[in-house]
Structure formats: C-alpha cells, structure tokens
Amino acid sequence: VKYNGSTELPKTAGFYRITVDVATPSDADLDRLTDPGVTVYSPASNLYIGSVEITKAPYSVTVSIKDKEYDGYNIASVESIEETGAVLLAGNVKDDVAFDGDNALFTFDNASVGEGKHINVGSAALKGTKASNYELSLTVANGAKADITPRTLKVSVAPVEREYSVDNYDVDLSFLVDVATLAPADTISS
C-alpha cells in the first residue's frame, strides 16, 4: 500500500491518494487457477484504490490582556495564556506544538484612555515541528476588551511676583510639569 507514492504511513495532516502494487503471480498461484473461486490477477503498479484526508487537530488558545495605564501607545500586554489541544503521544509526551506568543501582536484600537476597549490580534500562529498538523482557535478573554486608565501628571504651581497695581487684582501663576510623569509618547508644548 502506498500513500501519495510512499510506503510509510502518513504522519501529517493532508490529502493522500492510496494505491497498491499487485505482484506477478507465483507458480503456486498459477497452479491453483483450476480451483473453484480462485482468481489470479495480472501484475499492476500504482493501482488506485481510494483516498483519505487527515484533518488538522484543533488547538485552542485563550489569551487574557492586561488593563494598562495610558502611555501614548496602543500596544496591549498579555496577562496569561491557556493552551489546550496537543496530542498526547506514547510515554505521556505532548506533540511538539505551542502558541507562538512571542510573535503575536495584540493592540488596542487606539491609544486613548477608555474602558472596554477592543483588542486586535495580529500574527497569531502556532510553532513547533508538528504545528502544521493543528488548526489554531484563538480567543481573547473578556470579549476581546481591556481598559486604558488615565495617567497621573504632576504639575507644580507657583505665583509669579509682579509689581503692585491698583487696577490689577489678577494673580499670575507659573506652571511646571514634571516631565518624568509624562507618557513616553507625549511631549509638552509651550
């Protein structure tokens, strides 16, 4: 029996054409031709007998995204990853497949503060020598939503000295922003 021309049993997901080779009859087979119900076949090579498809096994991943303080960027950080689906092989060893969390990209729709912000997913894939045998099903927990909370900005205020004027009761103030409290992507303009 051959699977896509190979005598090895298929070990990966895919579509396989099954063929057989029928050998030349032996002398003993030819002698039995006179026995009732005995049929001897002529030799044949790659005789098609059917096909089979090995489908990919499901591999489920659930990712939880951390809420974050406003930083001026829309990048989201993963809090936890739960994976299920690797086939258990002999010796209680799991198949070589895992979620490629290092290359997956999770982003908020935008960088603005807000609650229940939608999470976008990019470059989500499986890795490992057997990854091609699995179909990734990815879920982002909490309905694919997370929060960006307001950032605290520290500002110092001081009165500005000026000459006394009978007609001016206004107080002039000076504001100084602590730049260490600014979001990395933000700047101050005067």
PDB file of C-alpha atoms in Angstrom:
ATOM      1  CA  VAL A   1       0.000   0.000   0.000  1.00  0.00           C
ATOM      2  CA  LYS A   2       1.285   3.470  -0.904  1.00  0.00           C
ATOM      3  CA  TYR A   3       0.156   6.890   0.306  1.00  0.00           C
ATOM      4  CA  ASN A   4       0.996   9.578  -2.281  1.00  0.00           C
ATOM      5  CA  GLY A   5       3.630   7.165  -3.615  1.00  0.00           C
ATOM      6  CA  SER A   6       5.255   6.400  -0.240  1.00  0.00           C
ATOM      7  CA  THR A   7       5.004   3.119   1.677  1.00  0.00           C
ATOM      8  CA  GLU A   8       5.247   4.999   5.003  1.00  0.00           C
ATOM      9  CA  LEU A   9       2.022   5.694   6.857  1.00  0.00           C
ATOM     10  CA  PRO A  10       1.093   9.401   6.694  1.00  0.00           C
ATOM     11  CA  LYS A  11       2.089  11.394   9.792  1.00  0.00           C
ATOM     12  CA  THR A  12       0.900  14.871   8.830  1.00  0.00           C
ATOM     13  CA  ALA A  13      -2.435  16.466   8.018  1.00  0.00           C
ATOM     14  CA  GLY A  14      -3.264  16.443   4.332  1.00  0.00           C
ATOM     15  CA  PHE A  15      -4.924  14.630   1.443  1.00  0.00           C
ATOM     16  CA  TYR A  16      -3.499  11.225   0.479  1.00  0.00           C
ATOM     17  CA  ARG A  17      -4.070   9.120  -2.651  1.00  0.00           C
ATOM     18  CA  ILE A  18      -3.938   5.382  -1.822  1.00  0.00           C
ATOM     19  CA  THR A  19      -2.507   2.969  -4.356  1.00  0.00           C
ATOM     20  CA  VAL A  20      -1.294  -0.631  -4.340  1.00  0.00           C
ATOM     21  CA  ASP A  21       1.102  -2.663  -6.399  1.00  0.00           C
ATOM     22  CA  VAL A  22      -0.061  -6.150  -7.414  1.00  0.00           C
ATOM     23  CA  ALA A  23       2.848  -8.556  -7.860  1.00  0.00           C
ATOM     24  CA  THR A  24       3.360 -11.101 -10.597  1.00  0.00           C
ATOM     25  CA  PRO A  25       1.570 -14.332  -9.642  1.00  0.00           C
ATOM     26  CA  SER A  26       3.786 -17.100  -8.303  1.00  0.00           C
ATOM     27  CA  ASP A  27       3.868 -20.591  -9.874  1.00  0.00           C
ATOM     28  CA  ALA A  28       1.810 -21.886  -6.930  1.00  0.00           C
ATOM     29  CA  ASP A  29      -0.862 -19.257  -7.655  1.00  0.00           C
ATOM     30  CA  LEU A  30      -0.906 -20.213 -11.326  1.00  0.00           C
ATOM     31  CA  ASP A  31      -1.301 -23.908 -10.405  1.00  0.00           C
ATOM     32  CA  ARG A  32      -4.418 -23.023  -8.389  1.00  0.00           C
ATOM     33  CA  LEU A  33      -6.201 -21.486 -11.369  1.00  0.00           C
ATOM     34  CA  THR A  34      -8.227 -24.666 -11.718  1.00  0.00           C
ATOM     35  CA  ASP A  35      -9.520 -24.433  -8.113  1.00  0.00           C
ATOM     36  CA  PRO A  36     -13.091 -23.141  -7.959  1.00  0.00           C
ATOM     37  CA  GLY A  37     -13.369 -19.453  -6.796  1.00  0.00           C
ATOM     38  CA  VAL A  38      -9.672 -18.679  -7.222  1.00  0.00           C
ATOM     39  CA  THR A  39      -8.762 -15.584  -9.240  1.00  0.00           C
ATOM     40  CA  VAL A  40      -5.205 -14.673 -10.097  1.00  0.00           C
ATOM     41  CA  TYR A  41      -4.581 -11.063 -11.040  1.00  0.00           C
ATOM     42  CA  SER A  42      -2.110  -9.736 -13.541  1.00  0.00           C
ATOM     43  CA  PRO A  43       0.649  -7.540 -12.193  1.00  0.00           C
ATOM     44  CA  ALA A  44      -0.284  -3.867 -11.748  1.00  0.00           C
ATOM     45  CA  SER A  45       1.576  -0.860 -10.436  1.00  0.00           C
ATOM     46  CA  ASN A  46       0.032   2.115  -8.589  1.00  0.00           C
ATOM     47  CA  LEU A  47      -3.494   0.716  -8.782  1.00  0.00           C
ATOM     48  CA  TYR A  48      -5.728   3.449  -7.269  1.00  0.00           C
ATOM     49  CA  ILE A  49      -7.982   2.111  -4.510  1.00  0.00           C
ATOM     50  CA  GLY A  50      -9.140   5.341  -2.841  1.00  0.00           C
ATOM     51  CA  SER A  51      -8.100   8.397  -0.925  1.00  0.00           C
ATOM     52  CA  VAL A  52      -8.065   9.632   2.633  1.00  0.00           C
ATOM     53  CA  GLU A  53      -7.795  13.034   4.253  1.00  0.00           C
ATOM     54  CA  ILE A  54      -6.141  13.562   7.626  1.00  0.00           C
ATOM     55  CA  THR A  55      -7.642  16.771   9.009  1.00  0.00           C
ATOM     56  CA  LYS A  56      -5.843  19.165  11.341  1.00  0.00           C
ATOM     57  CA  ALA A  57      -6.480  18.678  15.049  1.00  0.00           C
ATOM     58  CA  PRO A  58      -7.950  21.655  16.921  1.00  0.00           C
ATOM     59  CA  TYR A  59      -5.585  23.668  19.128  1.00  0.00           C
ATOM     60  CA  SER A  60      -7.320  26.190  21.394  1.00  0.00           C
ATOM     61  CA  VAL A  61      -5.648  29.220  22.947  1.00  0.00           C
ATOM     62  CA  THR A  62      -7.252  31.723  25.334  1.00  0.00           C
ATOM     63  CA  VAL A  63      -5.325  34.945  25.958  1.00  0.00           C
ATOM     64  CA  SER A  64      -6.051  37.441  28.745  1.00  0.00           C
ATOM     65  CA  ILE A  65      -4.946  41.049  28.164  1.00  0.00           C
ATOM     66  CA  LYS A  66      -3.799  43.347  30.990  1.00  0.00           C
ATOM     67  CA  ASP A  67      -5.513  46.654  31.621  1.00  0.00           C
ATOM     68  CA  LYS A  68      -2.902  49.401  31.422  1.00  0.00           C
ATOM     69  CA  GLU A  69      -2.235  52.987  32.376  1.00  0.00           C
ATOM     70  CA  TYR A  70      -2.172  55.451  29.473  1.00  0.00           C
ATOM     71  CA  ASP A  71       1.280  55.518  27.866  1.00  0.00           C
ATOM     72  CA  GLY A  72       0.523  57.056  24.474  1.00  0.00           C
ATOM     73  CA  TYR A  73       0.812  53.731  22.613  1.00  0.00           C
ATOM     74  CA  ASN A  74      -1.847  51.213  21.553  1.00  0.00           C
ATOM     75  CA  ILE A  75       0.240  48.085  22.317  1.00  0.00           C
ATOM     76  CA  ALA A  76      -1.526  45.639  24.667  1.00  0.00           C
ATOM     77  CA  SER A  77       0.296  43.253  27.018  1.00  0.00           C
ATOM     78  CA  VAL A  78      -0.613  39.622  27.619  1.00  0.00           C
ATOM     79  CA  GLU A  79      -1.500  38.717  31.193  1.00  0.00           C
ATOM     80  CA  SER A  80      -1.925  34.958  30.710  1.00  0.00           C
ATOM     81  CA  ILE A  81      -2.175  32.281  28.025  1.00  0.00           C
ATOM     82  CA  GLU A  82      -4.044  28.975  28.335  1.00  0.00           C
ATOM     83  CA  GLU A  83      -3.420  26.294  25.678  1.00  0.00           C
ATOM     84  CA  THR A  84      -5.214  23.003  25.024  1.00  0.00           C
ATOM     85  CA  GLY A  85      -5.133  20.544  22.172  1.00  0.00           C
ATOM     86  CA  ALA A  86      -1.682  18.974  21.800  1.00  0.00           C
ATOM     87  CA  VAL A  87      -1.993  15.249  21.178  1.00  0.00           C
ATOM     88  CA  LEU A  88      -0.579  13.070  23.939  1.00  0.00           C
ATOM     89  CA  LEU A  89       1.950  10.659  22.472  1.00  0.00           C
ATOM     90  CA  ALA A  90       3.462   7.466  23.854  1.00  0.00           C
ATOM     91  CA  GLY A  91       5.206   7.970  27.188  1.00  0.00           C
ATOM     92  CA  ASN A  92       2.868  10.881  28.109  1.00  0.00           C
ATOM     93  CA  VAL A  93       4.825  13.235  25.855  1.00  0.00           C
ATOM     94  CA  LYS A  94       2.874  16.012  24.136  1.00  0.00           C
ATOM     95  CA  ASP A  95       3.175  16.633  20.405  1.00  0.00           C
ATOM     96  CA  ASP A  96       5.690  19.387  19.531  1.00  0.00           C
ATOM     97  CA  VAL A  97       3.246  22.302  19.092  1.00  0.00           C
ATOM     98  CA  ALA A  98       2.642  25.539  21.033  1.00  0.00           C
ATOM     99  CA  PHE A  99       1.197  29.015  20.610  1.00  0.00           C
ATOM    100  CA  ASP A 100       3.813  31.460  19.292  1.00  0.00           C
ATOM    101  CA  GLY A 101       3.117  34.215  21.827  1.00  0.00           C
ATOM    102  CA  ASP A 102       6.468  35.919  21.168  1.00  0.00           C
ATOM    103  CA  ASN A 103       5.440  36.874  17.621  1.00  0.00           C
ATOM    104  CA  ALA A 104       1.729  37.516  18.191  1.00  0.00           C
ATOM    105  CA  LEU A 105       0.725  41.183  18.311  1.00  0.00           C
ATOM    106  CA  PHE A 106      -2.111  42.452  20.496  1.00  0.00           C
ATOM    107  CA  THR A 107      -3.200  46.094  20.155  1.00  0.00           C
ATOM    108  CA  PHE A 108      -5.949  48.423  21.360  1.00  0.00           C
ATOM    109  CA  ASP A 109      -7.978  50.181  18.621  1.00  0.00           C
ATOM    110  CA  ASN A 110      -6.214  53.405  19.646  1.00  0.00           C
ATOM    111  CA  ALA A 111      -4.004  54.742  22.455  1.00  0.00           C
ATOM    112  CA  SER A 112      -6.670  56.911  24.151  1.00  0.00           C
ATOM    113  CA  VAL A 113      -7.987  56.328  27.676  1.00  0.00           C
ATOM    114  CA  GLY A 114     -11.182  54.279  27.824  1.00  0.00           C
ATOM    115  CA  GLU A 115     -12.987  51.297  29.328  1.00  0.00           C
ATOM    116  CA  GLY A 116     -13.798  48.101  27.449  1.00  0.00           C
ATOM    117  CA  LYS A 117     -11.556  48.960  24.515  1.00  0.00           C
ATOM    118  CA  HIS A 118     -11.477  46.420  21.665  1.00  0.00           C
ATOM    119  CA  ILE A 119      -8.333  44.278  21.302  1.00  0.00           C
ATOM    120  CA  ASN A 120      -6.994  43.481  17.811  1.00  0.00           C
ATOM    121  CA  VAL A 121      -4.884  40.369  17.158  1.00  0.00           C
ATOM    122  CA  GLY A 122      -2.149  40.076  14.541  1.00  0.00           C
ATOM    123  CA  SER A 123       0.427  37.454  13.579  1.00  0.00           C
ATOM    124  CA  ALA A 124      -1.164  34.751  15.745  1.00  0.00           C
ATOM    125  CA  ALA A 125       0.294  31.351  14.850  1.00  0.00           C
ATOM    126  CA  LEU A 126       1.441  28.015  16.184  1.00  0.00           C
ATOM    127  CA  LYS A 127       5.075  26.923  16.399  1.00  0.00           C
ATOM    128  CA  GLY A 128       6.833  23.582  16.698  1.00  0.00           C
ATOM    129  CA  THR A 129       7.721  20.708  14.396  1.00  0.00           C
ATOM    130  CA  LYS A 130       4.098  19.476  14.377  1.00  0.00           C
ATOM    131  CA  ALA A 131       2.363  22.890  14.103  1.00  0.00           C
ATOM    132  CA  SER A 132       1.180  22.146  10.546  1.00  0.00           C
ATOM    133  CA  ASN A 133      -0.984  19.316  11.942  1.00  0.00           C
ATOM    134  CA  TYR A 134      -3.061  21.719  14.070  1.00  0.00           C
ATOM    135  CA  GLU A 135      -5.687  24.401  13.442  1.00  0.00           C
ATOM    136  CA  LEU A 136      -5.388  27.419  15.780  1.00  0.00           C
ATOM    137  CA  SER A 137      -8.539  28.654  17.506  1.00  0.00           C
ATOM    138  CA  LEU A 138      -7.688  31.876  19.396  1.00  0.00           C
ATOM    139  CA  THR A 139      -9.958  33.585  21.929  1.00  0.00           C
ATOM    140  CA  VAL A 140      -9.200  36.835  23.737  1.00  0.00           C
ATOM    141  CA  ALA A 141     -10.821  36.701  27.191  1.00  0.00           C
ATOM    142  CA  ASN A 142     -13.338  39.330  28.411  1.00  0.00           C
ATOM    143  CA  GLY A 143     -14.910  39.618  24.976  1.00  0.00           C
ATOM    144  CA  ALA A 144     -11.619  40.859  23.457  1.00  0.00           C
ATOM    145  CA  LYS A 145     -11.718  44.004  25.603  1.00  0.00           C
ATOM    146  CA  ALA A 146      -9.439  45.721  28.144  1.00  0.00           C
ATOM    147  CA  ASP A 147      -9.093  49.177  29.731  1.00  0.00           C
ATOM    148  CA  ILE A 148      -6.624  52.034  29.341  1.00  0.00           C
ATOM    149  CA  THR A 149      -6.771  54.054  32.565  1.00  0.00           C
ATOM    150  CA  PRO A 150      -5.833  57.743  32.997  1.00  0.00           C
ATOM    151  CA  ARG A 151      -2.234  58.615  33.830  1.00  0.00           C
ATOM    152  CA  THR A 152      -1.409  60.951  36.724  1.00  0.00           C
ATOM    153  CA  LEU A 153       0.511  64.035  35.605  1.00  0.00           C
ATOM    154  CA  LYS A 154       2.364  66.014  38.291  1.00  0.00           C
ATOM    155  CA  VAL A 155       2.325  69.792  37.911  1.00  0.00           C
ATOM    156  CA  SER A 156       3.892  72.348  40.274  1.00  0.00           C
ATOM    157  CA  VAL A 157       2.192  75.755  40.564  1.00  0.00           C
ATOM    158  CA  ALA A 158       3.851  78.896  41.932  1.00  0.00           C
ATOM    159  CA  PRO A 159       2.744  82.558  41.993  1.00  0.00           C
ATOM    160  CA  VAL A 160       4.768  84.940  39.843  1.00  0.00           C
ATOM    161  CA  GLU A 161       5.986  88.082  41.544  1.00  0.00           C
ATOM    162  CA  ARG A 162       4.977  91.360  39.927  1.00  0.00           C
ATOM    163  CA  GLU A 163       4.621  94.979  40.775  1.00  0.00           C
ATOM    164  CA  TYR A 164       1.534  96.032  42.637  1.00  0.00           C
ATOM    165  CA  SER A 165      -1.106  97.730  40.553  1.00  0.00           C
ATOM    166  CA  VAL A 166      -4.338  99.204  41.890  1.00  0.00           C
ATOM    167  CA  ASP A 167      -6.226  98.192  38.744  1.00  0.00           C
ATOM    168  CA  ASN A 168      -4.924  94.604  38.507  1.00  0.00           C
ATOM    169  CA  TYR A 169      -6.229  92.084  41.028  1.00  0.00           C
ATOM    170  CA  ASP A 170      -5.244  89.047  38.945  1.00  0.00           C
ATOM    171  CA  VAL A 171      -2.721  86.608  40.274  1.00  0.00           C
ATOM    172  CA  ASP A 172      -0.096  85.436  37.804  1.00  0.00           C
ATOM    173  CA  LEU A 173       0.903  81.785  38.188  1.00  0.00           C
ATOM    174  CA  SER A 174       3.761  79.678  36.851  1.00  0.00           C
ATOM    175  CA  PHE A 175       3.190  76.010  35.976  1.00  0.00           C
ATOM    176  CA  LEU A 176       5.950  73.429  35.831  1.00  0.00           C
ATOM    177  CA  VAL A 177       5.167  69.913  34.549  1.00  0.00           C
ATOM    178  CA  ASP A 178       7.200  67.019  35.979  1.00  0.00           C
ATOM    179  CA  VAL A 179       8.319  65.504  32.646  1.00  0.00           C
ATOM    180  CA  ALA A 180       9.043  62.174  34.366  1.00  0.00           C
ATOM    181  CA  THR A 181       5.266  61.741  34.738  1.00  0.00           C
ATOM    182  CA  LEU A 182       4.537  62.308  31.036  1.00  0.00           C
ATOM    183  CA  ALA A 183       3.631  59.312  28.908  1.00  0.00           C
ATOM    184  CA  PRO A 184       6.604  58.177  26.768  1.00  0.00           C
ATOM    185  CA  ALA A 185       4.835  59.147  23.537  1.00  0.00           C
ATOM    186  CA  ASP A 186       3.756  62.617  24.757  1.00  0.00           C
ATOM    187  CA  THR A 187       5.562  65.969  24.715  1.00  0.00           C
ATOM    188  CA  ILE A 188       4.955  69.421  26.221  1.00  0.00           C
ATOM    189  CA  SER A 189       4.399  72.418  24.037  1.00  0.00           C
ATOM    190  CA  SER A 190       4.613  75.969  25.375  1.00  0.00           C
TER     191      SER A 190
END
